[in-house]
Coordinates of C-alpha atoms in Angstrom, one line a residue:
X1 CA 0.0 0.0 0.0
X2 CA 1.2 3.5 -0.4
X3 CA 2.2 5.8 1.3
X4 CA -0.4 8.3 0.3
X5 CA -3.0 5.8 0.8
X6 CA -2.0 5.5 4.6
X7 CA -1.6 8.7 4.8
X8 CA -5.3 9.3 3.6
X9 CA -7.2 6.9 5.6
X10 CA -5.1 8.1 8.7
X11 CA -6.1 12.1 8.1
X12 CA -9.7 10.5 7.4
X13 CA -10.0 8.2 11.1
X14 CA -8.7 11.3 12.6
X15 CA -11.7 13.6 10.8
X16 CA -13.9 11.1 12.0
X17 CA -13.0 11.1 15.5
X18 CA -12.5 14.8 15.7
X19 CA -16.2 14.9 14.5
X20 CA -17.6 12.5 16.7
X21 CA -15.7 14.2 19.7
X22 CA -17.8 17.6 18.0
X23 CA -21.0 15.8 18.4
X24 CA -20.7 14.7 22.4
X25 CA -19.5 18.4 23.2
X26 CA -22.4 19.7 21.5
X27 CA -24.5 16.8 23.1
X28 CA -23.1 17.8 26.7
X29 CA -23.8 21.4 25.7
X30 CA -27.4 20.6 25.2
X31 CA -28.4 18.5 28.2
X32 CA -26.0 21.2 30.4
X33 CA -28.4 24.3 28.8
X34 CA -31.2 22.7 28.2
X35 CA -34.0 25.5 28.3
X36 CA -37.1 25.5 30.7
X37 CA -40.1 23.5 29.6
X38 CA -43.2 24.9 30.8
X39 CA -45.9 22.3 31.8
X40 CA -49.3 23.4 31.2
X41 CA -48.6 26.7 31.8
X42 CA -52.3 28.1 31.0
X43 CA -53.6 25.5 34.0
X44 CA -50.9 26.6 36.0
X45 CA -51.5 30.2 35.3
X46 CA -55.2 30.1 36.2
X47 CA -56.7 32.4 38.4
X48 CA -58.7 31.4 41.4
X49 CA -62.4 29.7 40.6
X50 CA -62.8 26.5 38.8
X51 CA -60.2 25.2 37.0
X52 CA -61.6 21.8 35.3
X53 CA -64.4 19.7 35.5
X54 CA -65.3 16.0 34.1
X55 CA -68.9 14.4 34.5
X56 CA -69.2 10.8 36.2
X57 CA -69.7 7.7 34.0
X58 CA -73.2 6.9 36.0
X59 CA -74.1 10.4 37.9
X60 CA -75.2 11.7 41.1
X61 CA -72.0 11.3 43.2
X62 CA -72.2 10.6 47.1
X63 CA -68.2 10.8 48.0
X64 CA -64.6 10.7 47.2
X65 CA -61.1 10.4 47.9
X66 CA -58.0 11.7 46.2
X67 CA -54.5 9.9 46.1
X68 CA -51.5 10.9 44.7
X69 CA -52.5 11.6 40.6
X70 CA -55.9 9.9 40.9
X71 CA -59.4 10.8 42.4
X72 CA -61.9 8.0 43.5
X73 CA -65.9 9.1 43.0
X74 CA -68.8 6.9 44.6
X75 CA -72.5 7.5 43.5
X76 CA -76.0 6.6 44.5
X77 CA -76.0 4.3 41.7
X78 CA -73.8 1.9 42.8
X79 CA -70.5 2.9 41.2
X80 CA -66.9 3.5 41.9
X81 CA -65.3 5.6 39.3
X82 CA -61.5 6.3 38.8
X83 CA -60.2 10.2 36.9
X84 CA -56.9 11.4 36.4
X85 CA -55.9 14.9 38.1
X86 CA -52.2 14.9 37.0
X87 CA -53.7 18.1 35.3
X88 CA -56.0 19.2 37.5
X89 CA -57.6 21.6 34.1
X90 CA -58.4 18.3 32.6
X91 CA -59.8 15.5 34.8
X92 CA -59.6 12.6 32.6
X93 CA -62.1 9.5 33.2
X94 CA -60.3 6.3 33.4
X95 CA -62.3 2.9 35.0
X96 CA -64.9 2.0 36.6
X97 CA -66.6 -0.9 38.6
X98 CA -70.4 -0.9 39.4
X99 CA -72.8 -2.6 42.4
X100 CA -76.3 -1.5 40.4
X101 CA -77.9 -3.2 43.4
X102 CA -76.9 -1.0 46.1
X103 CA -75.7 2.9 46.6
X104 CA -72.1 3.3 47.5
X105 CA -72.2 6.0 50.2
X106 CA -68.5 6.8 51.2
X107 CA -64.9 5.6 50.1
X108 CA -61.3 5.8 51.6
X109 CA -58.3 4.6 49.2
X110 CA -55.4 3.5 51.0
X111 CA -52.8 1.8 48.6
X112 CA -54.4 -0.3 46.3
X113 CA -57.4 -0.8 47.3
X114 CA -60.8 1.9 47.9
X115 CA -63.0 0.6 50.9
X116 CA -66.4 1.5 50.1
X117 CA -69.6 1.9 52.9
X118 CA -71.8 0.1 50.1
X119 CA -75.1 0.7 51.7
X120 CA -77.1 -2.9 52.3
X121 CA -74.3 -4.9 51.1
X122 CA -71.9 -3.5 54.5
X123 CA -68.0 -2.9 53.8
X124 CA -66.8 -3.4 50.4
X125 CA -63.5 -3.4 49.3
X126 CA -62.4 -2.9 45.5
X127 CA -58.8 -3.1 43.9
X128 CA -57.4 -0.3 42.4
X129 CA -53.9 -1.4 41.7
X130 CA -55.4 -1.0 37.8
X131 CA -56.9 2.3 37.7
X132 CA -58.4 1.7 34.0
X133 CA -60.0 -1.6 35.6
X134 CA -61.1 -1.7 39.2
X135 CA -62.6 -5.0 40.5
X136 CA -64.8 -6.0 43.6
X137 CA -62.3 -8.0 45.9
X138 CA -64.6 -9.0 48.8
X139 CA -67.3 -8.0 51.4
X140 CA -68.7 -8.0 54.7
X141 CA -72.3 -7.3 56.2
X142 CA -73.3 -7.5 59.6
X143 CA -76.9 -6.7 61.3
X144 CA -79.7 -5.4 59.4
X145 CA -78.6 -1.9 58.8
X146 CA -77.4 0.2 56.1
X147 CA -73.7 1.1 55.6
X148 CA -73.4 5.2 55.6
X149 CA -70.1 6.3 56.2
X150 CA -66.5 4.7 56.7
X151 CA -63.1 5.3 58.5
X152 CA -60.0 4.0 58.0
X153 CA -56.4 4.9 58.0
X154 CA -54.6 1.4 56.8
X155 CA -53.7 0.4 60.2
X156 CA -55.5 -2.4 62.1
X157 CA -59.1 -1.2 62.1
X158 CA -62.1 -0.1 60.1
X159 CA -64.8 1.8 61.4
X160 CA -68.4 1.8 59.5
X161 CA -71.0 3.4 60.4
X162 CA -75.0 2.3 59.7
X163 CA -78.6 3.6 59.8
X164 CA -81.3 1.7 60.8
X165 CA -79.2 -0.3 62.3
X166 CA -80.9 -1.3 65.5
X167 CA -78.2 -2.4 67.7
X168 CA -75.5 -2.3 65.3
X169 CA -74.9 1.4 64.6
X170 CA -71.5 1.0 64.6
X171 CA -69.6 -2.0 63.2
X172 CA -65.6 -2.5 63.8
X173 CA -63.8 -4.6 61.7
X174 CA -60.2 -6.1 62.0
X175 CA -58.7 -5.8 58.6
X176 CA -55.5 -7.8 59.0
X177 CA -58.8 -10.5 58.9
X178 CA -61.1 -9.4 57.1
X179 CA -63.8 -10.5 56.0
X180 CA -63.5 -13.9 58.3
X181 CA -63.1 -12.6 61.9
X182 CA -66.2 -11.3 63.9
X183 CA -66.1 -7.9 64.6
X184 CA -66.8 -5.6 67.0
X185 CA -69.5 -4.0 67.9
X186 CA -70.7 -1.1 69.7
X187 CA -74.5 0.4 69.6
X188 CA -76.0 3.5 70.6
X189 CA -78.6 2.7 72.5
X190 CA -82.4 2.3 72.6
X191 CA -83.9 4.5 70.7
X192 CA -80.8 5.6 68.5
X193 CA -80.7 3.1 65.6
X194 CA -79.7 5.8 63.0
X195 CA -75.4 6.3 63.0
X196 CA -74.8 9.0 60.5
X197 CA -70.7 9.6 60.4
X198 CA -67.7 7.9 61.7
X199 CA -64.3 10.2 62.1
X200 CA -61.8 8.6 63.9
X201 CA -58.4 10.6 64.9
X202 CA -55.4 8.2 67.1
X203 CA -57.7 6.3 69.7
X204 CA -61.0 8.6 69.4
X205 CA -63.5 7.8 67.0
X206 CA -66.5 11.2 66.5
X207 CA -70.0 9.6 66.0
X208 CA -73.3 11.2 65.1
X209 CA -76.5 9.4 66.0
X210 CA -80.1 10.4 65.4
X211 CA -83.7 8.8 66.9
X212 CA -85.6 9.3 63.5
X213 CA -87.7 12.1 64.6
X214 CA -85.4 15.1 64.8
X215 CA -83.3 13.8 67.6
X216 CA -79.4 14.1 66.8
X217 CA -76.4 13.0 69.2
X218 CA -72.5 13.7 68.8
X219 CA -70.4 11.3 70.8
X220 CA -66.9 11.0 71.4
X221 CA -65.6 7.1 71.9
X222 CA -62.3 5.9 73.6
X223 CA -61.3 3.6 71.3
X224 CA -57.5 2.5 72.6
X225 CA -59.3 -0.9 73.8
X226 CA -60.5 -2.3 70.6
X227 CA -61.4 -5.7 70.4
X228 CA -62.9 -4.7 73.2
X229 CA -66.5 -2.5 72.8
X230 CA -65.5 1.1 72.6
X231 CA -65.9 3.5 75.7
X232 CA -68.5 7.0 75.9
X233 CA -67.0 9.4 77.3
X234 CA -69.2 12.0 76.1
X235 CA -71.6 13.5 74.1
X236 CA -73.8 17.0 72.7
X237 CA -77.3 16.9 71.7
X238 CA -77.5 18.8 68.2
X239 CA -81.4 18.7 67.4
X240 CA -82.2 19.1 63.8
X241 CA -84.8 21.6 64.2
X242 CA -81.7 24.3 65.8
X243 CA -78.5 22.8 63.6
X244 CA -79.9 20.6 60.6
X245 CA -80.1 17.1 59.6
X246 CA -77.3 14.6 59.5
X247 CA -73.5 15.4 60.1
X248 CA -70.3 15.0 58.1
X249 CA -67.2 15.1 60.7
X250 CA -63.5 16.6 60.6
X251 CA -61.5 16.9 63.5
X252 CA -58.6 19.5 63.9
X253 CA -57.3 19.9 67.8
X254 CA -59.4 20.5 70.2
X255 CA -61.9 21.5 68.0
X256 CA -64.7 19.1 65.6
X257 CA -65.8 21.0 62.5
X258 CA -69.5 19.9 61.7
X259 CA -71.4 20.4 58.5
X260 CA -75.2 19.5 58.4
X261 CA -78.0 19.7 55.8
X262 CA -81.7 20.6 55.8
X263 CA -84.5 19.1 57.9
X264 CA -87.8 20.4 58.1
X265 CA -87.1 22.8 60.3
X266 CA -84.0 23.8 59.4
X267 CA -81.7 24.6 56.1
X268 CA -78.5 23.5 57.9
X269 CA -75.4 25.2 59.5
X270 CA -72.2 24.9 59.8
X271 CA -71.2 23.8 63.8
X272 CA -67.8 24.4 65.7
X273 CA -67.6 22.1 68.5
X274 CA -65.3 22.6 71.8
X275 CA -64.0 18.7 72.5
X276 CA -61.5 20.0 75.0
X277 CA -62.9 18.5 77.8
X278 CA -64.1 15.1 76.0
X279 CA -66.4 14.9 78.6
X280 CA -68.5 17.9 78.3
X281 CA -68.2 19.0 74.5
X282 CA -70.0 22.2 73.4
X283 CA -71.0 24.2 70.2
X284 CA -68.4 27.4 70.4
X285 CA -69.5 29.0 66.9
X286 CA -71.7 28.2 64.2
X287 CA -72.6 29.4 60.9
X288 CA -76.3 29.1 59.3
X289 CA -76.5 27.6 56.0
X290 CA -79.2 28.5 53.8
X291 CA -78.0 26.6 51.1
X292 CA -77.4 23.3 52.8
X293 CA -76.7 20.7 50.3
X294 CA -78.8 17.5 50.9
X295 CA -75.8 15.0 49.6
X296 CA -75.2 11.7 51.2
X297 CA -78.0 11.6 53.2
X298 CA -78.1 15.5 54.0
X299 CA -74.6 16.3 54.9
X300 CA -72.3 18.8 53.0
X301 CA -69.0 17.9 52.5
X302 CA -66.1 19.7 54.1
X303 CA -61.9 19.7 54.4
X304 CA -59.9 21.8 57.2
X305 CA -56.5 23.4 56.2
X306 CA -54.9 25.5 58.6
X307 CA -57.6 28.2 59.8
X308 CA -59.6 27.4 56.8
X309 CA -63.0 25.3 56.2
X310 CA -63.9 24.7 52.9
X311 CA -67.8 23.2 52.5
X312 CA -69.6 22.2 49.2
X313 CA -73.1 23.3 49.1
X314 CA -76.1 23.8 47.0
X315 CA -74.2 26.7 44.9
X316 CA -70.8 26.2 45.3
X317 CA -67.7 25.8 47.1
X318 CA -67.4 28.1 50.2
X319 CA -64.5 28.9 52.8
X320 CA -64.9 29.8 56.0
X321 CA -61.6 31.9 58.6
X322 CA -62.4 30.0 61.5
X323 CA -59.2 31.4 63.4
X324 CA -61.8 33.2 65.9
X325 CA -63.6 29.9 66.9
X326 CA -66.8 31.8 68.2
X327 CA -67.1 33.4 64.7
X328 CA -66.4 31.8 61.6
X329 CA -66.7 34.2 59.0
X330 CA -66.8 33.5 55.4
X331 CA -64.2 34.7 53.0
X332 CA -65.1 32.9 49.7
X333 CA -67.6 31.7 47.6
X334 CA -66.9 29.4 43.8
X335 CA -70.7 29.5 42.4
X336 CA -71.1 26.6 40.5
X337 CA -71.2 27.6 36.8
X338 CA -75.0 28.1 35.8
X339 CA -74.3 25.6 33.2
X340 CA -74.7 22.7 36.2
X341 CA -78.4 24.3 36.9
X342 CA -79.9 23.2 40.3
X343 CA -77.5 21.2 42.3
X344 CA -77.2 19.4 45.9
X345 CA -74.2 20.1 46.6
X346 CA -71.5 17.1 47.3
X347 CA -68.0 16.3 48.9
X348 CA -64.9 18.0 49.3
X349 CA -61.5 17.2 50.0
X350 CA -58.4 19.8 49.6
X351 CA -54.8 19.1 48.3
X352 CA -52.0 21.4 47.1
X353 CA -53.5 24.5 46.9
X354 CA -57.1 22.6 45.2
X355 CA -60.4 22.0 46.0
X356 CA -61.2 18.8 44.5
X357 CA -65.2 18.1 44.5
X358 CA -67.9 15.7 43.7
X359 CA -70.8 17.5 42.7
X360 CA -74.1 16.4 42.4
X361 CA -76.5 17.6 40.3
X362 CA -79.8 18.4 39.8
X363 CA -81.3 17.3 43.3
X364 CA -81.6 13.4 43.6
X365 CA -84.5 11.4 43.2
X366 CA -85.6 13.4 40.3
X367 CA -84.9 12.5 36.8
X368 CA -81.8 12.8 34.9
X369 CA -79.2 12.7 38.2
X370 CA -75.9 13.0 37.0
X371 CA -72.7 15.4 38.0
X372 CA -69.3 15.2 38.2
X373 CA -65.8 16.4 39.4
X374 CA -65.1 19.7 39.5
X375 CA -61.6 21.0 40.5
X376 CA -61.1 24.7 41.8
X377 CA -58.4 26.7 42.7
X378 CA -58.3 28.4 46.3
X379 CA -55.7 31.2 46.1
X380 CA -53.8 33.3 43.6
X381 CA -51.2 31.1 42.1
X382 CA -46.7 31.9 43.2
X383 CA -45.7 31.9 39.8
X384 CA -42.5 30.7 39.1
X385 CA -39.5 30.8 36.4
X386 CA -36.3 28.9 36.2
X387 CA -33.3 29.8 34.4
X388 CA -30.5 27.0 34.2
X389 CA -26.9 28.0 34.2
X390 CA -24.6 25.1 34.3
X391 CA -25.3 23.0 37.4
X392 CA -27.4 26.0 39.1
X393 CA -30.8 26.7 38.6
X394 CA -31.9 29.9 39.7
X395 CA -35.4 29.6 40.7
X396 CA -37.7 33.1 40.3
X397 CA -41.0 34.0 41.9
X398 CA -44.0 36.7 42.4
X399 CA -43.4 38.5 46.0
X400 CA -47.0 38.3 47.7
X401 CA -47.7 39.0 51.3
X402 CA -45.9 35.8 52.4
X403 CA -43.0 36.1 55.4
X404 CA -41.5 32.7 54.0
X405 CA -41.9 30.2 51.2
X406 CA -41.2 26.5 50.9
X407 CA -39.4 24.9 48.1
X408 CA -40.6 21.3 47.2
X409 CA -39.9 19.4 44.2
X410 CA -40.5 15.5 42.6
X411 CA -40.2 13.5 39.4
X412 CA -43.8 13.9 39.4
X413 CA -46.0 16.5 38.0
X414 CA -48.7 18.4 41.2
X415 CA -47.0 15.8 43.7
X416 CA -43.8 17.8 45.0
X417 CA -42.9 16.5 48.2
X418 CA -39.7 16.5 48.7
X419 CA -38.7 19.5 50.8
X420 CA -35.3 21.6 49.7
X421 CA -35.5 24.9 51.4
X422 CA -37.3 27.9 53.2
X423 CA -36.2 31.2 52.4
X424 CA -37.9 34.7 53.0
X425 CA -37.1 35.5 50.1
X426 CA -38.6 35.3 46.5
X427 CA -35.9 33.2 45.2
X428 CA -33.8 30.0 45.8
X429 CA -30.7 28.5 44.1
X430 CA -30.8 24.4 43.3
X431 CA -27.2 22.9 42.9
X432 CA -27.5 19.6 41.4
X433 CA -23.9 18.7 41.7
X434 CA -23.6 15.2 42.8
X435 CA -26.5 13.3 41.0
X436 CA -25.1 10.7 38.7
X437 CA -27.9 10.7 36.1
X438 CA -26.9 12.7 32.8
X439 CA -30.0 14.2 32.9
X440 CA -33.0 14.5 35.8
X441 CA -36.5 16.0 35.0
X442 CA -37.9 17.7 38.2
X443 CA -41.3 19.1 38.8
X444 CA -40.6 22.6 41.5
X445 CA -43.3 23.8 44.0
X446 CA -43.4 26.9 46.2
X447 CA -45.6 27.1 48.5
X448 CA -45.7 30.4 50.7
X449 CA -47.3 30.7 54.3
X450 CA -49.9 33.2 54.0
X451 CA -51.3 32.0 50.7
X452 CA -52.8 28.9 52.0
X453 CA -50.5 27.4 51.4
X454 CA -50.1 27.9 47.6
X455 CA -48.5 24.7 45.8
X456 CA -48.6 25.1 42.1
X457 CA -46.4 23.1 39.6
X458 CA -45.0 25.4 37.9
X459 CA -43.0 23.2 34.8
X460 CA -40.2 20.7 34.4
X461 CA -36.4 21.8 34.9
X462 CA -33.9 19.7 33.2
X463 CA -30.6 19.4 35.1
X464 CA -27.7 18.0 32.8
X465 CA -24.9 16.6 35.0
X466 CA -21.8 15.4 34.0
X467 CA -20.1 12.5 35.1
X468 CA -21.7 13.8 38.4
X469 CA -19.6 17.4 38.7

């Protein structure tokens, strides 16, 4: 071979591998640079009010719960439905499972699986390892009553609650057994066969009662015994002709936060209870309601955060500053959109910043009941911009009234939970110096103190790391 000829393919390799060495510094370049991506920025950028809404496959919706990217809607029609919140603008309806024989009146999701207080047919649980296909698992019933509300945190116990019960008002199941072992039971007494909500908080469980005729009882139980029967230690009459019908519970303190619907007598309020002294518990404020939803069995949803109840009634979602105990006073109101027409109101539960709801609409038992989730936003959103310089992002946002701001972030989109900072200021500096991956996507939160707290995904920051310096 010639010289020339070595010569040539020698100059050539050496083109080659100056050009591919070209390509990987530009490469580096790229994922070191890359510019900020802004994820739904028009949701994200929405002012408070509703923010997205998605109607149920089978209508009229009693209950739900919300995990992690998912919300979990029960109806009077038997039905356990499954939506996608990742973008809380755009509920998306996944699967579904349906009991046509009985009304599912309350759900909690732990894990994978929702535990459903399904009416005549008792405790039901339902996997939802698959949200596009949930499926009936197993079930319990005991006595002749009707399942009406549930409690359960995932530990040992579950506490359902029944009406026309007759000696089995409330029924306590072990679920490290279930459905095979006996369970406990405790009843409220001649006369009280109605148990309208169970809310239990460490070793207290909050229990409303009623006698049928206008007669309603709150009663708070030791429960640090169970097996054993759980212990009174005390209770509040709450008639229904001075407070409403029917009770849906939170507890926060020393305090229990009670909604109630109409009765004959009365449209419904909103009731602050002292528990304090568990042995004398009494009404410290209260709040008439004159637009008392009538959902799951007459009781309004509601969700605590902070100083701050949020209710669902007949025309939207409310919120009540209930920092002054003695005077709740009402800061809010989200009409439904006239589009829904007459509604009943429905459930509520809060997350990030959101007001997640099932709303039921028009009222039920007349024809055509259907409704849906709706998703509102409760406060102005922090919004926030990122600008990447090497290793360093410099995160940006709005100054508001706030005295300091958290700084969350995750892999996942509306789920930040991983804390990084406080600062008083309206900026923070992320170093990602150290992380072995070439390149991490990372969702960033801020969420500031007097805001709410605000926690708004703002949009995805690429870090590019090299050979992790």
């Amino acid at each position: 071979m010639s010289t020339n000829k070595r010569n040539g393919r020698r100059w050539f390799s050496i083109a080659v591998l100056f050009f591919a060495v070209a390509l990987l510094v530009l490469l580096i370049a790229t994922l070191s640079f890359t510019p900020v991506v802004e994820a739904n920025p028009t949701c994200d950028a929405m002012p408070p009010g509703l923010i997205g809404y998605a109607p149920s496959y089978f209508g009229d919706p009693k209950r739900l719960d919300v995990q992690g990217d998912y919300a979990y809607l029960v109806d009077w029609h038997g039905s356990i439905m499954v939506f996608d919140i990742s973008d809380p603008c755009n509920p998306l309806p996944l699967g579904s499972a349906q009991d046509t024989a009985q009304e599912f009146q309350d759900v909690v999701v732990i894990g994978d699986y929702a535990y459903v207080a399904n009416d005549a047919n008792g405790l039901a649980v339902y996997d939802i390892s698959d949200p596009n296909a949930p499926f009936w698992v197993t079930a319990r019933k005991d006595g002749g009553g009707y399942a009406n509300s549930i409690s359960y945190d995932g530990g040992q116990y579950a506490f359902v609650s029944q009406h026309y019960a007759y000696g089995y008002e409330l029924v306590i199941y072990d679920m490290t057994t279930f459905p095979t072992s006996t369970p406990t039971i405790y009843s409220s007494g001649p006369g009280w066969p109605h148990a309208w909500e169970i809310h239990t908080v460490g070793n207290r469980a909050y229990h409303t009662i009623a006698d049928g005729s206008g007669g309603l009882r709150f009663q708070i139980l030791d429960i640090s015994g169970l097996p054993a029967v759980p212990v009174l230690l005390g209770s509040l009459d709450l008639p229904a002709s001075s407070y409403g019908d029917g009770f849906k519970i939170d507890v926060q303190g020393d305090y229990a936060y009670l909604t109630a619907g109409y009765s004959p007598q009365h449209e419904g309020s909103f009731v602050i209870v002292n528990i304090s002294d568990e042995t004398d518990p009494y009404v410290e404020g209260e709040v008439f309601i004159p637009n008392a939803g009538i959902v799951t069995w007459r009781k309004p949803g509601l969700d605590i955060v902070g100083d701050e109840v949020y209710l669902m009634e007949k025309d939207g979602l409310y919120g009540f500053d209930v920092s002054d105990k003695s005077n709740p006073t009402q800061f809010v109101n989200f009409p439904f959109p006239v589009s829904f027409g007459e509604t009943a109101g429905g459930d509520v539960v809060i997350r990030d910043g959101l007001a997640f709801t099932a709303v039921t609409y028009p009222e039920p038992g007349s024809s055509g009941d259907h409704g849906g989730i709706a998703v509102y936003r409760l406060k102005p959103s922090i919004l926030m911009t990122g600008n990447l310089v090497g290793n360093d992002l410099y995160l940006v946002w709005t100054n508001s009234n706030d005295t300091s701001y958290d700084i969350l972030r995750s892999l996942y989109p509306y789920n930040a939970y991983e804390w990084r900072a406080s600062t008083d200021q309206p900026g923070y500096i992320e170093n990602e110096a150290g992380v072995d991956n070439i390149s991490v996507n990372y969702f960033f939160e801020v969420k500031g103190n007097a805001q709410g707290p605000v926690s708004n995904q703002i949009g995805v920051f690429t870090f590019g790391i090299v050979d992790g310096n």
